[in-house]
């Protein structure tokens, strides 16, 4: 089954404790992206990647890092999480560089206390 | 500066009637528009899209209309069904010379279908 898999689905952590949210896709998509969803703000892009070793900032990259060492994986790293990073996170992948027709993961609900 | 705007946070429609969700955009460089549907505890799923060279695209009960001069698009669902109750996101994309700016999303409209 073609899918984007994120882990974990739920995470509660403390301020400053490094964490990684994993994202993996099995569709051989070149383009991958991370979004966060917040009430009243919709979906905002954090980082995206056009291909292996090619990443770039989205609209809200502060406090986040990403890496793209393999085509299928695109982890999101929070080096020192803060409470304002409490959010619902979605990973997405697409065949086209234009980001058309994303397939989204099921989301990761992160709470930073 | 919000480039894709969905001005109605919520919309309530009776089952069987038409649902019309609206979306406005400000960036004239956008050339592809999409609607995504999202249920609670799930990721958004692609619903329907339209290229800027068209003014209408239809898929079953769903039709998207694009008015480029007004920078406005709308999603029509007819007839509306209980399973259509969800949050609908409008999104726009542009081709930037090989770049991949991805999708710019609106804030979403929560559609509630009343029995």
PDB file of C-alpha atoms in Angstrom:
ATOM      1  CA  UNK A   1       0.000   0.000   0.000  1.00  0.00           C
ATOM      2  CA  UNK A   2       1.322   3.411  -1.020  1.00  0.00           C
ATOM      3  CA  UNK A   3       1.709   5.502   2.096  1.00  0.00           C
ATOM      4  CA  UNK A   4       3.580   8.028   4.161  1.00  0.00           C
ATOM      5  CA  UNK A   5       4.377   6.747   7.641  1.00  0.00           C
ATOM      6  CA  UNK A   6       5.107   9.034  10.563  1.00  0.00           C
ATOM      7  CA  UNK A   7       6.252   8.032  14.017  1.00  0.00           C
ATOM      8  CA  UNK A   8       5.343   8.519  16.741  1.00  0.00           C
ATOM      9  CA  UNK A   9       1.656   9.430  16.464  1.00  0.00           C
ATOM     10  CA  UNK A  10       1.673  11.092  19.878  1.00  0.00           C
ATOM     11  CA  UNK A  11       4.550  12.503  21.892  1.00  0.00           C
ATOM     12  CA  UNK A  12       4.782  14.455  25.128  1.00  0.00           C
ATOM     13  CA  UNK A  13       8.199  15.820  25.967  1.00  0.00           C
ATOM     14  CA  UNK A  14       9.870  18.411  28.140  1.00  0.00           C
ATOM     15  CA  UNK A  15      11.424  21.689  27.074  1.00  0.00           C
ATOM     16  CA  UNK A  16      14.959  21.292  25.758  1.00  0.00           C
ATOM     17  CA  UNK A  17      14.974  17.536  25.264  1.00  0.00           C
ATOM     18  CA  UNK A  18      16.007  16.736  21.687  1.00  0.00           C
ATOM     19  CA  UNK A  19      13.561  14.680  19.682  1.00  0.00           C
ATOM     20  CA  UNK A  20      13.138  13.308  16.179  1.00  0.00           C
ATOM     21  CA  UNK A  21       9.915  12.627  14.318  1.00  0.00           C
ATOM     22  CA  UNK A  22      10.454  10.095  11.560  1.00  0.00           C
ATOM     23  CA  UNK A  23       8.810  10.113   8.147  1.00  0.00           C
ATOM     24  CA  UNK A  24       9.076   7.425   5.509  1.00  0.00           C
ATOM     25  CA  UNK A  25       7.392   7.001   2.118  1.00  0.00           C
ATOM     26  CA  UNK A  26       7.264   3.932  -0.116  1.00  0.00           C
ATOM     27  CA  UNK A  27       6.270   5.618  -3.387  1.00  0.00           C
ATOM     28  CA  UNK A  28       9.741   6.625  -4.603  1.00  0.00           C
ATOM     29  CA  UNK A  29       8.685  10.276  -4.432  1.00  0.00           C
ATOM     30  CA  UNK A  30      11.381  12.877  -4.911  1.00  0.00           C
ATOM     31  CA  UNK A  31       9.634  15.682  -3.076  1.00  0.00           C
ATOM     32  CA  UNK A  32       8.950  15.612   0.662  1.00  0.00           C
ATOM     33  CA  UNK A  33       7.799  18.269   3.065  1.00  0.00           C
ATOM     34  CA  UNK A  34       6.914  18.927   6.704  1.00  0.00           C
ATOM     35  CA  UNK A  35       3.924  20.993   7.796  1.00  0.00           C
ATOM     36  CA  UNK A  36       2.530  22.012  11.151  1.00  0.00           C
ATOM     37  CA  UNK A  37      -1.142  22.611  11.776  1.00  0.00           C
ATOM     38  CA  UNK A  38      -2.262  25.043  14.458  1.00  0.00           C
ATOM     39  CA  UNK A  39      -5.775  26.271  15.312  1.00  0.00           C
ATOM     40  CA  UNK A  40      -6.692  29.308  13.257  1.00  0.00           C
ATOM     41  CA  UNK A  41      -3.475  29.120  11.238  1.00  0.00           C
ATOM     42  CA  UNK A  42      -4.048  26.162   8.940  1.00  0.00           C
ATOM     43  CA  UNK A  43      -1.101  24.229   7.517  1.00  0.00           C
ATOM     44  CA  UNK A  44       2.246  25.972   7.401  1.00  0.00           C
ATOM     45  CA  UNK A  45       5.327  24.565   5.692  1.00  0.00           C
ATOM     46  CA  UNK A  46       8.393  24.010   7.890  1.00  0.00           C
ATOM     47  CA  UNK A  47      10.954  22.478   5.531  1.00  0.00           C
ATOM     48  CA  UNK A  48      10.926  20.733   2.204  1.00  0.00           C
ATOM     49  CA  UNK A  49      13.256  18.563   0.169  1.00  0.00           C
ATOM     50  CA  UNK A  50      13.429  18.213  -3.586  1.00  0.00           C
ATOM     51  CA  UNK A  51      15.646  15.133  -3.494  1.00  0.00           C
ATOM     52  CA  UNK A  52      18.399  13.402  -1.549  1.00  0.00           C
ATOM     53  CA  UNK A  53      20.708  15.921   0.162  1.00  0.00           C
ATOM     54  CA  UNK A  54      18.589  18.836  -1.116  1.00  0.00           C
ATOM     55  CA  UNK A  55      16.580  20.613   1.573  1.00  0.00           C
ATOM     56  CA  UNK A  56      15.288  24.142   2.029  1.00  0.00           C
ATOM     57  CA  UNK A  57      13.361  26.252   4.505  1.00  0.00           C
ATOM     58  CA  UNK A  58       9.643  26.732   4.314  1.00  0.00           C
ATOM     59  CA  UNK A  59       7.604  29.450   5.991  1.00  0.00           C
ATOM     60  CA  UNK A  60       8.267  28.547   9.644  1.00  0.00           C
ATOM     61  CA  UNK A  61      11.677  26.804   9.898  1.00  0.00           C
ATOM     62  CA  UNK A  62      12.894  28.306  13.196  1.00  0.00           C
ATOM     63  CA  UNK A  63      13.675  25.662  15.802  1.00  0.00           C
ATOM     64  CA  UNK A  64      13.627  22.762  13.356  1.00  0.00           C
ATOM     65  CA  UNK A  65      16.157  20.772  11.362  1.00  0.00           C
ATOM     66  CA  UNK A  66      15.730  18.141   8.684  1.00  0.00           C
ATOM     67  CA  UNK A  67      17.895  15.722   6.749  1.00  0.00           C
ATOM     68  CA  UNK A  68      17.435  13.752   3.535  1.00  0.00           C
ATOM     69  CA  UNK A  69      20.097  11.078   3.388  1.00  0.00           C
ATOM     70  CA  UNK A  70      17.865   8.589   1.621  1.00  0.00           C
ATOM     71  CA  UNK A  71      15.022   9.172  -0.804  1.00  0.00           C
ATOM     72  CA  UNK A  72      12.408   7.467   1.347  1.00  0.00           C
ATOM     73  CA  UNK A  73      13.161   9.132   4.707  1.00  0.00           C
ATOM     74  CA  UNK A  74      12.788  12.722   5.826  1.00  0.00           C
ATOM     75  CA  UNK A  75      13.090  13.078   9.611  1.00  0.00           C
ATOM     76  CA  UNK A  76      12.153  16.263  11.468  1.00  0.00           C
ATOM     77  CA  UNK A  77      14.521  17.155  14.304  1.00  0.00           C
ATOM     78  CA  UNK A  78      13.792  19.468  17.212  1.00  0.00           C
ATOM     79  CA  UNK A  79      17.165  20.108  18.858  1.00  0.00           C
ATOM     80  CA  UNK A  80      15.734  22.013  21.828  1.00  0.00           C
ATOM     81  CA  UNK A  81      11.933  21.877  21.810  1.00  0.00           C
ATOM     82  CA  UNK A  82       9.952  24.731  23.314  1.00  0.00           C
ATOM     83  CA  UNK A  83       6.252  24.962  24.263  1.00  0.00           C
ATOM     84  CA  UNK A  84       5.475  27.038  21.146  1.00  0.00           C
ATOM     85  CA  UNK A  85       6.360  23.960  19.100  1.00  0.00           C
ATOM     86  CA  UNK A  86       3.390  22.141  20.549  1.00  0.00           C
ATOM     87  CA  UNK A  87       1.444  21.352  17.406  1.00  0.00           C
ATOM     88  CA  UNK A  88       0.155  18.733  14.994  1.00  0.00           C
ATOM     89  CA  UNK A  89       2.815  17.821  12.458  1.00  0.00           C
ATOM     90  CA  UNK A  90       2.311  16.317   9.011  1.00  0.00           C
ATOM     91  CA  UNK A  91       4.835  14.865   6.639  1.00  0.00           C
ATOM     92  CA  UNK A  92       3.947  14.767   2.953  1.00  0.00           C
ATOM     93  CA  UNK A  93       5.491  13.465  -0.238  1.00  0.00           C
ATOM     94  CA  UNK A  94       4.852  14.061  -3.910  1.00  0.00           C
ATOM     95  CA  UNK A  95       6.053  12.743  -7.228  1.00  0.00           C
ATOM     96  CA  UNK A  96       6.356  16.229  -8.662  1.00  0.00           C
ATOM     97  CA  UNK A  97       8.739  18.943  -7.570  1.00  0.00           C
ATOM     98  CA  UNK A  98       5.909  21.433  -7.690  1.00  0.00           C
ATOM     99  CA  UNK A  99       4.395  19.658  -4.731  1.00  0.00           C
ATOM    100  CA  UNK A 100       1.204  18.861  -6.565  1.00  0.00           C
ATOM    101  CA  UNK A 101      -0.971  16.134  -5.178  1.00  0.00           C
ATOM    102  CA  UNK A 102       0.698  15.437  -1.890  1.00  0.00           C
ATOM    103  CA  UNK A 103       0.210  12.232   0.013  1.00  0.00           C
ATOM    104  CA  UNK A 104       0.125  13.072   3.714  1.00  0.00           C
ATOM    105  CA  UNK A 105       1.039  11.016   6.710  1.00  0.00           C
ATOM    106  CA  UNK A 106      -1.433  10.560   9.563  1.00  0.00           C
ATOM    107  CA  UNK A 107       0.173  13.206  11.715  1.00  0.00           C
ATOM    108  CA  UNK A 108       2.191  13.479  14.926  1.00  0.00           C
ATOM    109  CA  UNK A 109       0.628  15.257  17.896  1.00  0.00           C
ATOM    110  CA  UNK A 110       3.512  16.835  19.820  1.00  0.00           C
ATOM    111  CA  UNK A 111       3.152  18.439  23.238  1.00  0.00           C
ATOM    112  CA  UNK A 112       6.117  20.250  24.793  1.00  0.00           C
ATOM    113  CA  UNK A 113       5.736  21.019  28.503  1.00  0.00           C
TER     114      UNK A 113
ATOM    115  CA  UNK B   1       0.759  38.059   4.555  1.00  0.00           C
ATOM    116  CA  UNK B   2      -1.709  35.326   3.833  1.00  0.00           C
ATOM    117  CA  UNK B   3      -1.641  34.382   0.169  1.00  0.00           C
ATOM    118  CA  UNK B   4      -4.494  31.866   0.286  1.00  0.00           C
ATOM    119  CA  UNK B   5      -7.571  32.873   2.242  1.00  0.00           C
ATOM    120  CA  UNK B   6     -10.564  30.892   3.361  1.00  0.00           C
ATOM    121  CA  UNK B   7     -12.723  33.469   5.075  1.00  0.00           C
ATOM    122  CA  UNK B   8     -15.342  31.100   6.450  1.00  0.00           C
ATOM    123  CA  UNK B   9     -13.995  29.075   9.384  1.00  0.00           C
ATOM    124  CA  UNK B  10     -17.127  26.953   9.357  1.00  0.00           C
ATOM    125  CA  UNK B  11     -20.149  26.193   7.192  1.00  0.00           C
ATOM    126  CA  UNK B  12     -23.297  24.264   8.042  1.00  0.00           C
ATOM    127  CA  UNK B  13     -25.375  22.716   5.238  1.00  0.00           C
ATOM    128  CA  UNK B  14     -28.356  20.403   5.228  1.00  0.00           C
ATOM    129  CA  UNK B  15     -27.921  16.912   3.873  1.00  0.00           C
ATOM    130  CA  UNK B  16     -28.865  16.739   0.195  1.00  0.00           C
ATOM    131  CA  UNK B  17     -28.279  20.443  -0.444  1.00  0.00           C
ATOM    132  CA  UNK B  18     -25.310  22.047  -2.167  1.00  0.00           C
ATOM    133  CA  UNK B  19     -22.199  22.984  -0.186  1.00  0.00           C
ATOM    134  CA  UNK B  20     -20.124  25.835  -1.556  1.00  0.00           C
ATOM    135  CA  UNK B  21     -16.697  26.468  -0.065  1.00  0.00           C
ATOM    136  CA  UNK B  22     -14.825  29.566  -1.112  1.00  0.00           C
ATOM    137  CA  UNK B  23     -11.163  30.449  -1.422  1.00  0.00           C
ATOM    138  CA  UNK B  24      -9.362  33.630  -2.473  1.00  0.00           C
ATOM    139  CA  UNK B  25      -5.718  34.080  -3.363  1.00  0.00           C
ATOM    140  CA  UNK B  26      -3.496  37.093  -3.778  1.00  0.00           C
ATOM    141  CA  UNK B  27      -0.487  35.775  -5.693  1.00  0.00           C
ATOM    142  CA  UNK B  28      -1.108  35.890  -9.438  1.00  0.00           C
ATOM    143  CA  UNK B  29       1.839  33.515  -9.971  1.00  0.00           C
ATOM    144  CA  UNK B  30      -0.128  30.569  -8.593  1.00  0.00           C
ATOM    145  CA  UNK B  31      -0.935  28.238 -11.461  1.00  0.00           C
ATOM    146  CA  UNK B  32      -2.374  25.156  -9.801  1.00  0.00           C
ATOM    147  CA  UNK B  33      -5.044  24.877  -7.145  1.00  0.00           C
ATOM    148  CA  UNK B  34      -6.116  21.972  -4.998  1.00  0.00           C
ATOM    149  CA  UNK B  35      -8.662  21.067  -2.366  1.00  0.00           C
ATOM    150  CA  UNK B  36      -7.835  18.722   0.481  1.00  0.00           C
ATOM    151  CA  UNK B  37     -10.224  17.144   2.927  1.00  0.00           C
ATOM    152  CA  UNK B  38      -9.269  16.337   6.496  1.00  0.00           C
ATOM    153  CA  UNK B  39     -10.996  14.205   9.089  1.00  0.00           C
ATOM    154  CA  UNK B  40      -9.993  14.398  12.765  1.00  0.00           C
ATOM    155  CA  UNK B  41      -6.940  12.282  13.658  1.00  0.00           C
ATOM    156  CA  UNK B  42      -6.066  11.751   9.995  1.00  0.00           C
ATOM    157  CA  UNK B  43      -3.813  13.463   7.489  1.00  0.00           C
ATOM    158  CA  UNK B  44      -5.335  15.602   4.727  1.00  0.00           C
ATOM    159  CA  UNK B  45      -6.354  13.703   1.610  1.00  0.00           C
ATOM    160  CA  UNK B  46      -6.400  15.076  -1.907  1.00  0.00           C
ATOM    161  CA  UNK B  47      -9.890  15.776  -3.221  1.00  0.00           C
ATOM    162  CA  UNK B  48      -9.776  17.678  -6.517  1.00  0.00           C
ATOM    163  CA  UNK B  49      -7.531  20.101  -8.376  1.00  0.00           C
ATOM    164  CA  UNK B  50      -7.595  22.585 -11.220  1.00  0.00           C
ATOM    165  CA  UNK B  51      -4.971  24.086 -13.456  1.00  0.00           C
ATOM    166  CA  UNK B  52      -4.985  27.806 -14.154  1.00  0.00           C
ATOM    167  CA  UNK B  53      -5.669  27.130 -17.837  1.00  0.00           C
ATOM    168  CA  UNK B  54      -9.108  25.806 -16.935  1.00  0.00           C
ATOM    169  CA  UNK B  55     -12.091  27.377 -15.242  1.00  0.00           C
ATOM    170  CA  UNK B  56     -13.886  24.226 -14.144  1.00  0.00           C
ATOM    171  CA  UNK B  57     -13.066  20.686 -13.143  1.00  0.00           C
ATOM    172  CA  UNK B  58     -15.594  18.086 -12.137  1.00  0.00           C
ATOM    173  CA  UNK B  59     -15.248  14.763 -10.357  1.00  0.00           C
ATOM    174  CA  UNK B  60     -18.471  13.083  -9.338  1.00  0.00           C
ATOM    175  CA  UNK B  61     -20.212  15.179  -6.703  1.00  0.00           C
ATOM    176  CA  UNK B  62     -17.298  17.617  -6.523  1.00  0.00           C
ATOM    177  CA  UNK B  63     -16.730  20.543  -8.857  1.00  0.00           C
ATOM    178  CA  UNK B  64     -14.082  23.224  -8.554  1.00  0.00           C
ATOM    179  CA  UNK B  65     -14.517  26.572 -10.285  1.00  0.00           C
ATOM    180  CA  UNK B  66     -11.691  29.007 -10.914  1.00  0.00           C
ATOM    181  CA  UNK B  67     -12.136  32.704 -11.635  1.00  0.00           C
ATOM    182  CA  UNK B  68      -8.650  33.983 -12.404  1.00  0.00           C
ATOM    183  CA  UNK B  69      -9.637  37.605 -12.854  1.00  0.00           C
ATOM    184  CA  UNK B  70     -11.160  37.642  -9.378  1.00  0.00           C
ATOM    185  CA  UNK B  71      -8.441  35.388  -7.944  1.00  0.00           C
ATOM    186  CA  UNK B  72     -11.186  33.229  -6.527  1.00  0.00           C
ATOM    187  CA  UNK B  73     -11.987  29.551  -6.531  1.00  0.00           C
ATOM    188  CA  UNK B  74     -14.828  27.572  -5.087  1.00  0.00           C
ATOM    189  CA  UNK B  75     -15.613  23.959  -4.347  1.00  0.00           C
ATOM    190  CA  UNK B  76     -19.170  22.754  -4.912  1.00  0.00           C
ATOM    191  CA  UNK B  77     -20.400  19.533  -3.359  1.00  0.00           C
ATOM    192  CA  UNK B  78     -23.771  18.322  -4.531  1.00  0.00           C
ATOM    193  CA  UNK B  79     -25.612  16.622  -3.049  1.00  0.00           C
ATOM    194  CA  UNK B  80     -23.970  16.983   0.356  1.00  0.00           C
ATOM    195  CA  UNK B  81     -23.709  13.814   2.424  1.00  0.00           C
ATOM    196  CA  UNK B  82     -22.979  13.231   6.134  1.00  0.00           C
ATOM    197  CA  UNK B  83     -19.561  11.781   5.252  1.00  0.00           C
ATOM    198  CA  UNK B  84     -18.613  15.130   3.736  1.00  0.00           C
ATOM    199  CA  UNK B  85     -18.395  16.646   7.228  1.00  0.00           C
ATOM    200  CA  UNK B  86     -14.710  17.509   7.531  1.00  0.00           C
ATOM    201  CA  UNK B  87     -12.249  20.391   7.334  1.00  0.00           C
ATOM    202  CA  UNK B  88     -11.536  21.471   3.759  1.00  0.00           C
ATOM    203  CA  UNK B  89      -8.262  23.144   2.870  1.00  0.00           C
ATOM    204  CA  UNK B  90      -7.716  25.167  -0.250  1.00  0.00           C
ATOM    205  CA  UNK B  91      -4.120  25.105  -1.522  1.00  0.00           C
ATOM    206  CA  UNK B  92      -2.177  26.770  -4.308  1.00  0.00           C
ATOM    207  CA  UNK B  93       1.097  26.062  -6.046  1.00  0.00           C
ATOM    208  CA  UNK B  94       3.377  27.750  -8.532  1.00  0.00           C
ATOM    209  CA  UNK B  95       6.174  26.530 -10.705  1.00  0.00           C
ATOM    210  CA  UNK B  96       9.194  28.608  -9.937  1.00  0.00           C
ATOM    211  CA  UNK B  97      11.783  27.651 -12.532  1.00  0.00           C
ATOM    212  CA  UNK B  98      12.460  24.197 -11.182  1.00  0.00           C
ATOM    213  CA  UNK B  99      12.066  25.198  -7.601  1.00  0.00           C
ATOM    214  CA  UNK B 100       9.691  23.404  -5.327  1.00  0.00           C
ATOM    215  CA  UNK B 101       7.935  25.919  -3.185  1.00  0.00           C
ATOM    216  CA  UNK B 102       5.312  23.356  -2.371  1.00  0.00           C
ATOM    217  CA  UNK B 103       1.769  24.147  -1.503  1.00  0.00           C
ATOM    218  CA  UNK B 104       0.456  27.240   0.248  1.00  0.00           C
ATOM    219  CA  UNK B 105      -2.605  26.374   2.284  1.00  0.00           C
ATOM    220  CA  UNK B 106      -5.550  28.364   3.504  1.00  0.00           C
ATOM    221  CA  UNK B 107      -6.665  28.099   7.113  1.00  0.00           C
ATOM    222  CA  UNK B 108      -9.439  25.658   6.321  1.00  0.00           C
ATOM    223  CA  UNK B 109     -13.237  25.604   6.467  1.00  0.00           C
ATOM    224  CA  UNK B 110     -15.039  23.180   8.740  1.00  0.00           C
ATOM    225  CA  UNK B 111     -18.008  21.832   6.811  1.00  0.00           C
ATOM    226  CA  UNK B 112     -20.818  20.373   8.885  1.00  0.00           C
ATOM    227  CA  UNK B 113     -23.572  18.446   7.131  1.00  0.00           C
ATOM    228  CA  UNK B 114     -26.793  18.505   9.129  1.00  0.00           C
ATOM    229  CA  UNK B 115     -29.164  15.525   8.820  1.00  0.00           C
TER     230      UNK B 115
END
